[in-house]
Amino acid sequence: MLKVKSTKNNTGMTISGDYNDLSELYESIGELIGTEETYPSYECVNLNCLGFAYDIRHAFMGYR
């Protein structure tokens, strides 16, 4: 089960879960944003989501 908690000053969030939870979250983000050509007018949003997915991937790999 994923747990999301806001940070001390409410400027971010902490996401926790086991390997499978984080892996599924990573896969879901990838499916939602598609490829770069899917939504060309949302390039900045796509890059932010990719950065978030990068951090999630490193978390379930044990680097975060």
Short mmCIF file of N, CA and C in Angstrom, two decimals:
data_model
loop_
_atom_site.label_atom_id
_atom_site.label_comp_id
_atom_site.label_asym_id
_atom_site.label_seq_id
_atom_site.Cartn_x
_atom_site.Cartn_y
_atom_site.Cartn_z
N MET A 1 0.84 -1.16 0.00
CA MET A 1 0.00 0.00 0.00
C MET A 1 0.90 1.24 0.00
N LEU A 2 0.59 2.18 -0.88
CA LEU A 2 1.32 3.43 -0.92
C LEU A 2 0.82 4.35 0.18
N LYS A 3 1.76 5.07 0.79
CA LYS A 3 1.40 6.07 1.79
C LYS A 3 2.00 7.40 1.34
N VAL A 4 1.18 8.44 1.35
CA VAL A 4 1.62 9.77 0.97
C VAL A 4 1.41 10.69 2.16
N LYS A 5 2.45 11.41 2.52
CA LYS A 5 2.40 12.31 3.67
C LYS A 5 3.01 13.64 3.27
N SER A 6 2.38 14.74 3.63
CA SER A 6 2.94 16.05 3.29
C SER A 6 4.15 16.33 4.19
N THR A 7 5.06 17.14 3.66
CA THR A 7 6.26 17.47 4.42
C THR A 7 5.94 18.53 5.48
N LYS A 8 6.94 18.85 6.28
CA LYS A 8 6.74 19.72 7.43
C LYS A 8 6.10 21.06 7.06
N ASN A 9 6.59 21.72 6.05
CA ASN A 9 6.07 23.03 5.66
C ASN A 9 5.06 22.95 4.51
N ASN A 10 4.56 21.77 4.23
CA ASN A 10 3.58 21.53 3.17
C ASN A 10 4.07 21.98 1.80
N THR A 11 5.37 21.82 1.54
CA THR A 11 5.92 22.18 0.25
C THR A 11 6.26 20.97 -0.60
N GLY A 12 6.02 19.80 -0.08
CA GLY A 12 6.33 18.57 -0.80
C GLY A 12 5.58 17.41 -0.20
N MET A 13 5.99 16.21 -0.58
CA MET A 13 5.34 15.01 -0.05
C MET A 13 6.35 13.90 0.07
N THR A 14 6.05 12.99 0.96
CA THR A 14 6.84 11.78 1.14
C THR A 14 5.97 10.61 0.73
N ILE A 15 6.47 9.81 -0.19
CA ILE A 15 5.75 8.63 -0.67
C ILE A 15 6.50 7.41 -0.18
N SER A 16 5.78 6.48 0.42
CA SER A 16 6.42 5.25 0.88
C SER A 16 5.56 4.06 0.48
N GLY A 17 6.24 2.96 0.30
CA GLY A 17 5.58 1.71 -0.08
C GLY A 17 6.63 0.65 -0.30
N ASP A 18 6.19 -0.57 -0.58
CA ASP A 18 7.16 -1.62 -0.84
C ASP A 18 7.57 -1.61 -2.31
N TYR A 19 8.42 -2.54 -2.68
CA TYR A 19 8.97 -2.60 -4.04
C TYR A 19 7.87 -2.65 -5.10
N ASN A 20 6.89 -3.52 -4.89
CA ASN A 20 5.82 -3.68 -5.89
C ASN A 20 4.97 -2.43 -6.02
N ASP A 21 4.68 -1.77 -4.92
CA ASP A 21 3.88 -0.54 -4.96
C ASP A 21 4.58 0.54 -5.77
N LEU A 22 5.85 0.76 -5.48
CA LEU A 22 6.59 1.80 -6.18
C LEU A 22 6.82 1.44 -7.65
N SER A 23 7.02 0.17 -7.90
CA SER A 23 7.18 -0.28 -9.29
C SER A 23 5.90 -0.04 -10.09
N GLU A 24 4.77 -0.35 -9.52
CA GLU A 24 3.49 -0.11 -10.19
C GLU A 24 3.22 1.37 -10.40
N LEU A 25 3.57 2.19 -9.42
CA LEU A 25 3.43 3.64 -9.57
C LEU A 25 4.28 4.14 -10.72
N TYR A 26 5.52 3.66 -10.80
CA TYR A 26 6.43 4.04 -11.89
C TYR A 26 5.84 3.65 -13.25
N GLU A 27 5.35 2.44 -13.37
CA GLU A 27 4.75 1.99 -14.63
C GLU A 27 3.52 2.81 -14.99
N SER A 28 2.71 3.14 -14.00
CA SER A 28 1.50 3.93 -14.25
C SER A 28 1.84 5.33 -14.75
N ILE A 29 2.85 5.94 -14.18
CA ILE A 29 3.26 7.27 -14.64
C ILE A 29 3.70 7.20 -16.09
N GLY A 30 4.46 6.17 -16.43
CA GLY A 30 4.91 5.99 -17.81
C GLY A 30 3.76 5.83 -18.79
N GLU A 31 2.74 5.09 -18.39
CA GLU A 31 1.57 4.91 -19.25
C GLU A 31 0.76 6.19 -19.39
N LEU A 32 0.68 6.98 -18.33
CA LEU A 32 -0.10 8.22 -18.38
C LEU A 32 0.53 9.29 -19.27
N ILE A 33 1.84 9.45 -19.18
CA ILE A 33 2.46 10.54 -19.93
C ILE A 33 2.75 10.16 -21.37
N GLY A 34 2.83 8.89 -21.68
CA GLY A 34 3.09 8.47 -23.05
C GLY A 34 4.49 8.85 -23.50
N THR A 35 4.66 9.00 -24.81
CA THR A 35 5.95 9.39 -25.37
C THR A 35 5.99 10.90 -25.55
N GLU A 36 7.15 11.41 -25.90
CA GLU A 36 7.30 12.86 -26.09
C GLU A 36 6.42 13.37 -27.21
N GLU A 37 6.18 12.57 -28.22
CA GLU A 37 5.38 13.00 -29.36
C GLU A 37 3.88 12.96 -29.09
N THR A 38 3.46 12.30 -28.03
CA THR A 38 2.03 12.15 -27.75
C THR A 38 1.37 13.48 -27.47
N TYR A 39 1.97 14.30 -26.62
CA TYR A 39 1.41 15.59 -26.23
C TYR A 39 2.49 16.67 -26.37
N PRO A 40 2.76 17.13 -27.59
CA PRO A 40 3.87 18.09 -27.78
C PRO A 40 3.66 19.42 -27.07
N SER A 41 2.44 19.85 -26.86
CA SER A 41 2.21 21.14 -26.20
C SER A 41 2.40 21.05 -24.68
N TYR A 42 2.54 19.85 -24.15
CA TYR A 42 2.73 19.65 -22.71
C TYR A 42 4.14 19.15 -22.40
N GLU A 43 5.12 19.65 -23.13
CA GLU A 43 6.48 19.16 -22.97
C GLU A 43 7.03 19.41 -21.56
N CYS A 44 6.76 20.57 -20.99
CA CYS A 44 7.26 20.89 -19.64
C CYS A 44 6.62 19.97 -18.59
N VAL A 45 5.34 19.73 -18.72
CA VAL A 45 4.66 18.84 -17.78
C VAL A 45 5.22 17.42 -17.92
N ASN A 46 5.46 17.01 -19.15
CA ASN A 46 6.01 15.69 -19.41
C ASN A 46 7.38 15.54 -18.75
N LEU A 47 8.22 16.56 -18.86
CA LEU A 47 9.55 16.49 -18.24
C LEU A 47 9.46 16.44 -16.72
N ASN A 48 8.55 17.18 -16.12
CA ASN A 48 8.37 17.11 -14.67
C ASN A 48 7.92 15.73 -14.23
N CYS A 49 7.00 15.13 -14.98
CA CYS A 49 6.54 13.78 -14.65
C CYS A 49 7.65 12.76 -14.81
N LEU A 50 8.49 12.94 -15.84
CA LEU A 50 9.62 12.04 -16.03
C LEU A 50 10.62 12.16 -14.87
N GLY A 51 10.82 13.36 -14.37
CA GLY A 51 11.70 13.56 -13.22
C GLY A 51 11.15 12.87 -11.98
N PHE A 52 9.84 12.97 -11.79
CA PHE A 52 9.19 12.30 -10.67
C PHE A 52 9.32 10.79 -10.80
N ALA A 53 9.09 10.29 -12.02
CA ALA A 53 9.22 8.85 -12.27
C ALA A 53 10.65 8.38 -12.03
N TYR A 54 11.62 9.20 -12.38
CA TYR A 54 13.03 8.88 -12.15
C TYR A 54 13.29 8.67 -10.66
N ASP A 55 12.77 9.58 -9.83
CA ASP A 55 12.95 9.44 -8.39
C ASP A 55 12.25 8.21 -7.84
N ILE A 56 11.06 7.91 -8.36
CA ILE A 56 10.33 6.71 -7.93
C ILE A 56 11.13 5.46 -8.30
N ARG A 57 11.68 5.44 -9.52
CA ARG A 57 12.46 4.27 -9.97
C ARG A 57 13.67 4.06 -9.08
N HIS A 58 14.36 5.12 -8.74
CA HIS A 58 15.52 4.98 -7.86
C HIS A 58 15.11 4.56 -6.45
N ALA A 59 13.93 4.93 -6.04
CA ALA A 59 13.44 4.52 -4.71
C ALA A 59 13.21 3.00 -4.68
N PHE A 60 12.53 2.47 -5.69
CA PHE A 60 12.28 1.02 -5.61
C PHE A 60 13.50 0.20 -5.95
N MET A 61 14.53 0.84 -6.54
CA MET A 61 15.79 0.14 -6.77
C MET A 61 16.67 0.17 -5.51
N GLY A 62 16.27 0.96 -4.51
CA GLY A 62 17.00 1.00 -3.25
C GLY A 62 18.02 2.12 -3.13
N TYR A 63 18.01 3.06 -4.07
CA TYR A 63 18.96 4.16 -4.04
C TYR A 63 18.43 5.38 -3.28
N ARG A 64 17.18 5.41 -2.94
CA ARG A 64 16.60 6.55 -2.23
C ARG A 64 15.99 6.06 -0.93
#
